[in-house]
Amino acid sequence: MLIDTYGRVATDLRVSLTDRCNLRCTYCMPEEGLQWLAKPDLLTDDEIVRLVRIAVTRLGITEVRFTGGEPLLRPGLVGIVERCAQLEPRPKMSLTTNGIGLKRTASALKAAGLDRVNVSLDTLRPDVFKTLTRRDRHKDVLEGLEAARDAGLTPVKVNTVLMPGLNDDEAPDLLAWAVENAYELRFIEQMPLDAQHGWKRDGMITAGDILQSLRTRFELTEEGSGERGSAPAERWLVDGGPHRVGVIASVTRPFCSACDRTRLTADGQVRTCLFATEETDLRGALRAAPESSADGSDEAIARMWKQAMWGKKAGSGLDDPSFLQPDRPMSAIGG
């Protein structure tokens, strides 16, 4: 069990498969990209599967989310999913993606055992998409969403970040589109994920702003804390249901007290929080000693992981006005 000193138990594992991405979203990275991890620094497919196996069979993990960067850029993705689907007990598995490439991979991922996807899409307007992502791939994302829905990777969740002066007027249109296409829309408050440190608290679109905008067109009925559990999104029924909309208010309404996540970076570090400044090196342990030895055994790796999570802090720090984002690029850590 992955328990911390505040009594929280981690059952949800986020696995970053790569730090690379084929978009250059303005709130995530500079136009020229970042200095990517060298291939030898990345976990191999076998190492990823082994760590997921340890997490599932020894540490009580029940859900695994594959992230990036952009996880569809990982050549061995389908094989990783397929091998993890064979674990006992079988974890629920999902994928967070920008949707580019999903059209050609959705069916294979479903066949391999993936349960559902989260797709990032911030706008319905191709010109705004190009401005936000610095790429002309809006059509590819829409086609990827359709492919995921048709393949049965449901519920298909759409993650949206609203930016002042770009797409902050689109919330009602995005919700109407999501309802029409049977997607579950989730708005996410902009967080300090950009390597260029351009995030400003006083310029972000808050959860309150988003809900006020949505209510100009829709009746929203709060689902309630009993339905939410440890999920990061507060959810509302849209016009009485059955469709729902969520808001992840990491900055203005932090939910750290109910956090059930542990994170594995693309280069094999355990992170107790997306915004943690400390990491525990599991890759080094995997490679330093043979699996049959006391130092390299599954038990030894599990013990390191438990120790890392025991020291998890009470909160992310995002509710502190003086918060400064860590220097490590978030693309290697995963959302």
Coordinates of C-alpha atoms in Angstrom, one line a residue:
M1 CA 0.0 0.0 0.0
L2 CA 1.2 3.5 -0.9
I3 CA 0.2 5.5 2.1
D4 CA 1.5 8.9 3.3
T5 CA 1.7 10.6 6.7
Y6 CA -1.7 12.3 6.1
G7 CA -3.5 9.0 5.7
R8 CA -4.0 9.3 1.9
V9 CA -3.6 6.1 -0.1
A10 CA -2.4 6.2 -3.7
T11 CA -4.3 3.8 -6.0
D12 CA -3.9 5.8 -9.3
L13 CA -0.6 5.6 -11.1
R14 CA 0.3 8.2 -13.8
V15 CA 3.1 6.9 -16.2
S16 CA 4.8 9.3 -18.5
L17 CA 6.0 7.4 -21.5
T18 CA 8.0 10.2 -23.2
D19 CA 8.8 13.8 -22.8
R20 CA 8.4 14.5 -26.5
C21 CA 5.3 16.1 -28.0
N22 CA 4.2 17.0 -31.6
L23 CA 2.5 20.2 -30.5
R24 CA 3.9 23.4 -28.9
C25 CA 1.1 24.6 -26.8
T26 CA 1.8 28.1 -25.5
Y27 CA 1.0 27.2 -21.9
C28 CA 3.3 24.1 -21.9
M29 CA 6.5 24.8 -23.8
P30 CA 8.4 27.2 -26.0
E31 CA 8.0 27.2 -29.8
E32 CA 11.4 25.7 -30.4
G33 CA 10.6 22.8 -28.0
L34 CA 12.8 21.6 -25.2
Q35 CA 15.9 19.6 -24.7
W36 CA 14.5 16.1 -24.9
L37 CA 15.7 13.2 -22.8
A38 CA 18.3 11.0 -24.4
K39 CA 16.9 7.6 -25.3
P40 CA 19.2 5.7 -22.8
D41 CA 17.6 7.9 -20.1
L42 CA 14.1 6.8 -20.8
L43 CA 12.6 3.7 -19.3
T44 CA 12.5 0.7 -21.6
D45 CA 9.2 -1.0 -22.4
D46 CA 10.3 -3.9 -20.1
E47 CA 11.1 -1.5 -17.3
I48 CA 7.8 0.3 -17.6
V49 CA 5.9 -3.0 -17.5
R50 CA 7.9 -4.2 -14.6
L51 CA 7.3 -1.1 -12.5
V52 CA 3.5 -1.1 -13.4
R53 CA 3.5 -4.8 -12.3
I54 CA 5.1 -4.0 -9.0
A55 CA 2.7 -1.1 -8.4
V56 CA -0.4 -3.3 -9.2
T57 CA 0.6 -6.5 -7.5
R58 CA 2.5 -5.2 -4.5
L59 CA 1.4 -1.6 -3.9
G60 CA -2.4 -1.6 -4.4
I61 CA -2.5 0.4 -7.6
T62 CA -5.9 -0.2 -9.4
E63 CA -5.8 2.5 -12.1
V64 CA -3.0 3.3 -14.6
R65 CA -3.0 6.4 -16.8
F66 CA -0.4 6.6 -19.6
T67 CA 0.7 10.1 -20.3
G68 CA 3.6 12.1 -21.9
G69 CA 4.6 14.4 -23.4
E70 CA 2.5 12.8 -26.1
P71 CA 2.2 9.0 -25.3
L72 CA 1.2 8.2 -28.9
L73 CA 4.8 9.0 -29.9
R74 CA 6.0 6.0 -27.9
P75 CA 6.7 3.2 -30.5
G76 CA 5.9 0.4 -28.0
L77 CA 2.7 1.9 -26.6
V78 CA 0.3 -0.8 -27.9
G79 CA 2.6 -3.5 -26.6
I80 CA 2.9 -1.9 -23.2
V81 CA -0.8 -1.6 -22.9
E82 CA -1.3 -5.2 -23.9
R83 CA 1.2 -6.5 -21.4
C84 CA -0.2 -4.4 -18.5
A85 CA -3.7 -5.6 -19.4
Q86 CA -2.6 -9.2 -18.6
L87 CA -1.7 -8.3 -15.0
E88 CA -3.6 -9.9 -12.1
P89 CA -5.5 -8.0 -10.8
R90 CA -6.1 -6.2 -14.0
P91 CA -5.8 -2.4 -13.6
K92 CA -8.2 0.0 -15.3
M93 CA -6.1 1.7 -18.0
S94 CA -6.5 5.1 -19.7
L95 CA -4.5 7.4 -21.9
T96 CA -4.1 11.2 -21.9
T97 CA -3.3 12.4 -25.4
N98 CA -3.5 15.4 -27.7
G99 CA -5.4 13.2 -30.2
I100 CA -3.0 13.5 -33.1
G101 CA -2.4 9.9 -34.3
L102 CA -5.4 8.6 -32.4
K103 CA -7.4 8.0 -35.6
R104 CA -4.9 5.3 -36.7
T105 CA -4.3 3.8 -33.2
A106 CA -7.6 3.9 -31.4
S107 CA -8.8 0.4 -32.5
A108 CA -5.4 -1.2 -31.8
L109 CA -5.3 0.4 -28.3
K110 CA -8.8 -0.9 -27.5
A111 CA -7.9 -4.4 -28.7
A112 CA -4.8 -4.3 -26.5
G113 CA -6.9 -3.5 -23.4
L114 CA -7.1 0.2 -23.1
D115 CA -10.3 1.3 -21.4
R116 CA -10.7 4.9 -22.3
V117 CA -8.9 8.2 -23.3
N118 CA -8.7 11.8 -22.3
V119 CA -8.0 14.1 -25.3
S120 CA -6.8 17.7 -25.0
L121 CA -8.7 20.2 -27.1
D122 CA -8.9 23.9 -26.2
T123 CA -10.9 25.3 -29.1
L124 CA -13.4 24.6 -31.8
R125 CA -11.8 27.2 -34.1
P126 CA -8.9 26.0 -36.3
D127 CA -7.3 29.4 -36.4
V128 CA -7.2 29.6 -32.6
F129 CA -6.0 26.0 -32.4
K130 CA -3.0 27.0 -34.6
T131 CA -2.3 30.0 -32.4
L132 CA -2.4 28.0 -29.2
T133 CA -0.5 24.9 -30.4
R134 CA 1.7 26.5 -33.1
R135 CA 0.6 23.6 -35.4
D136 CA -2.2 23.2 -38.0
R137 CA -3.6 19.9 -36.7
H138 CA -7.1 20.8 -35.5
K139 CA -8.8 18.4 -38.0
D140 CA -6.6 15.5 -36.8
V141 CA -7.7 16.0 -33.2
L142 CA -11.4 16.0 -34.2
E143 CA -10.9 12.8 -36.2
G144 CA -9.0 11.2 -33.3
L145 CA -11.8 11.9 -31.0
E146 CA -14.3 10.4 -33.3
A147 CA -12.1 7.3 -33.7
A148 CA -11.8 6.9 -30.0
R149 CA -15.5 7.1 -29.5
D150 CA -16.2 4.6 -32.3
A151 CA -13.6 2.2 -31.0
G152 CA -15.3 2.1 -27.6
L153 CA -12.7 4.0 -25.6
T154 CA -15.4 5.6 -23.5
P155 CA -16.2 7.7 -21.8
V156 CA -14.1 10.0 -24.1
K157 CA -13.1 12.9 -21.9
V158 CA -12.1 16.2 -23.5
N159 CA -9.7 18.4 -21.5
T160 CA -9.8 22.2 -22.1
V161 CA -7.8 25.0 -20.9
L162 CA -9.2 28.5 -21.4
M163 CA -6.7 31.4 -22.1
P164 CA -7.5 35.1 -21.8
G165 CA -8.0 36.8 -25.2
L166 CA -7.8 33.5 -27.2
N167 CA -10.6 31.1 -26.3
D168 CA -12.1 32.4 -23.1
D169 CA -15.4 33.1 -24.9
E170 CA -15.8 29.5 -26.1
A171 CA -16.9 27.7 -22.9
P172 CA -20.7 27.4 -23.9
D173 CA -19.9 26.5 -27.5
L174 CA -17.5 23.8 -26.4
L175 CA -20.0 22.3 -24.0
A176 CA -22.8 22.3 -26.6
W177 CA -20.4 20.5 -29.0
A178 CA -19.4 18.0 -26.3
V179 CA -23.0 17.2 -25.5
E180 CA -23.8 16.7 -29.2
N181 CA -21.0 14.3 -29.7
A182 CA -21.3 12.4 -26.4
Y183 CA -18.0 13.5 -25.0
E184 CA -17.5 14.5 -21.4
L185 CA -16.0 18.0 -21.2
R186 CA -13.6 19.0 -18.4
F187 CA -12.3 22.5 -18.1
I188 CA -8.9 22.7 -16.4
E189 CA -7.6 25.9 -14.7
Q190 CA -4.3 26.9 -16.3
M191 CA -1.4 25.7 -14.1
P192 CA 2.2 26.7 -14.1
L193 CA 3.4 24.0 -16.6
D194 CA 5.4 26.1 -19.0
A195 CA 9.1 25.8 -19.1
Q196 CA 9.5 29.4 -20.0
H197 CA 7.7 30.4 -16.7
G198 CA 5.1 32.6 -18.3
W199 CA 2.2 31.6 -16.1
K200 CA 0.6 34.5 -14.1
R201 CA -2.0 33.8 -11.4
D202 CA -3.8 37.1 -12.0
G203 CA -4.3 36.4 -15.7
M204 CA -5.8 32.9 -15.5
I205 CA -9.5 32.0 -16.2
T206 CA -10.8 30.6 -12.9
A207 CA -13.4 27.9 -12.2
G208 CA -15.8 30.7 -11.1
D209 CA -15.3 32.4 -14.5
I210 CA -15.9 29.2 -16.4
L211 CA -19.1 28.3 -14.5
Q212 CA -20.5 31.8 -14.9
S213 CA -19.9 31.6 -18.6
L214 CA -21.6 28.2 -18.9
R215 CA -24.6 29.3 -17.0
T216 CA -25.4 31.9 -19.6
R217 CA -26.7 29.0 -21.7
F218 CA -27.1 25.9 -19.5
E219 CA -28.6 24.9 -16.2
L220 CA -25.9 23.3 -14.1
T221 CA -26.8 21.0 -11.1
E222 CA -23.8 20.2 -8.9
E223 CA -23.3 16.4 -8.6
G224 CA -22.1 16.5 -5.0
S225 CA -19.0 15.4 -3.1
G226 CA -20.3 11.9 -2.6
E227 CA -20.2 11.3 -6.4
R228 CA -16.8 12.9 -6.8
G229 CA -14.7 10.8 -4.4
S230 CA -11.0 11.4 -5.1
A231 CA -11.5 12.6 -8.6
P232 CA -9.9 16.0 -9.4
A233 CA -13.0 17.3 -11.3
E234 CA -16.0 18.8 -9.7
R235 CA -18.9 17.8 -11.9
W236 CA -22.3 19.3 -12.8
L237 CA -25.3 17.8 -14.6
V238 CA -26.1 19.7 -17.8
D239 CA -29.7 20.7 -18.1
G240 CA -30.7 17.9 -15.7
G241 CA -28.5 15.2 -17.3
P242 CA -27.5 12.7 -18.3
H243 CA -24.6 14.7 -19.8
R244 CA -22.0 16.1 -17.3
V245 CA -19.3 18.8 -17.4
G246 CA -16.4 19.0 -15.0
V247 CA -14.0 21.7 -13.8
I248 CA -10.6 20.9 -12.4
A249 CA -9.8 23.9 -10.2
S250 CA -6.2 23.0 -9.1
V251 CA -5.4 26.6 -8.3
T252 CA -8.5 28.2 -6.8
R253 CA -10.1 25.1 -5.3
P254 CA -7.2 22.6 -4.6
F255 CA -8.2 19.0 -3.8
C256 CA -4.9 17.8 -2.4
S257 CA -6.5 16.4 0.7
A258 CA -8.2 13.6 -1.4
C259 CA -5.3 13.0 -3.8
D260 CA -4.8 9.3 -4.6
R261 CA -2.1 9.6 -7.2
T262 CA 1.5 8.6 -7.6
R263 CA 3.6 9.5 -10.7
L264 CA 6.3 7.8 -12.6
T265 CA 8.3 10.1 -14.9
A266 CA 9.6 9.1 -18.4
D267 CA 13.1 8.6 -16.9
G268 CA 11.9 6.5 -14.0
Q269 CA 11.6 8.9 -11.1
V270 CA 8.8 8.6 -8.6
R271 CA 7.0 11.9 -8.0
T272 CA 4.5 12.3 -5.2
C273 CA 2.9 15.3 -6.8
L274 CA 2.9 17.0 -10.2
F275 CA 4.6 20.0 -8.6
A276 CA 6.9 18.1 -6.3
T277 CA 10.6 19.3 -6.3
E278 CA 12.0 16.0 -5.1
E279 CA 12.1 12.7 -6.9
T280 CA 13.1 9.1 -6.1
D281 CA 15.1 7.3 -8.7
L282 CA 13.7 3.9 -9.5
R283 CA 15.4 3.6 -12.8
G284 CA 18.8 3.6 -11.1
A285 CA 17.7 0.9 -8.8
L286 CA 16.3 -1.2 -11.7
R287 CA 19.6 -1.0 -13.6
A288 CA 22.1 -1.1 -10.7
A289 CA 21.4 -4.6 -9.5
P290 CA 20.0 -7.8 -11.1
E291 CA 16.3 -8.6 -10.4
S292 CA 17.3 -11.7 -8.5
S293 CA 19.4 -9.7 -6.0
A294 CA 18.2 -8.2 -2.7
D295 CA 18.8 -4.6 -4.0
G296 CA 17.2 -5.2 -7.3
S297 CA 14.2 -7.3 -6.4
D298 CA 10.6 -6.4 -6.8
E299 CA 10.4 -6.2 -3.0
A300 CA 13.3 -3.7 -2.8
I301 CA 11.8 -1.5 -5.6
A302 CA 8.4 -1.6 -3.8
R303 CA 10.0 -0.5 -0.6
M304 CA 11.7 2.5 -2.2
W305 CA 8.3 3.5 -3.7
K306 CA 6.6 3.2 -0.3
Q307 CA 9.3 5.4 1.3
A308 CA 8.9 8.0 -1.4
M309 CA 5.2 8.2 -1.0
W310 CA 5.4 8.3 2.8
G311 CA 7.0 11.7 2.5
K312 CA 4.3 13.2 0.3
K313 CA 3.5 16.8 1.3
A314 CA 0.0 18.0 2.4
G315 CA -0.5 20.1 -0.7
S316 CA 0.9 21.2 -4.1
G317 CA 1.6 24.7 -3.1
L318 CA -0.5 26.2 -5.9
D319 CA -2.8 27.9 -3.4
D320 CA 0.2 29.9 -2.2
P321 CA 0.4 33.3 -4.1
S322 CA 4.2 33.1 -3.9
F323 CA 4.3 29.7 -5.6
L324 CA 7.2 29.2 -8.0
Q325 CA 7.0 26.3 -10.5
P326 CA 9.9 23.8 -10.5
D327 CA 12.5 24.0 -13.2
R328 CA 12.1 20.5 -14.4
P329 CA 10.1 20.5 -17.7
M330 CA 6.6 19.1 -17.1
S331 CA 6.6 17.2 -20.4
A332 CA 8.7 14.5 -18.8
I333 CA 6.4 14.2 -15.8
G334 CA 3.0 13.7 -17.3
G335 CA -0.4 15.2 -16.4

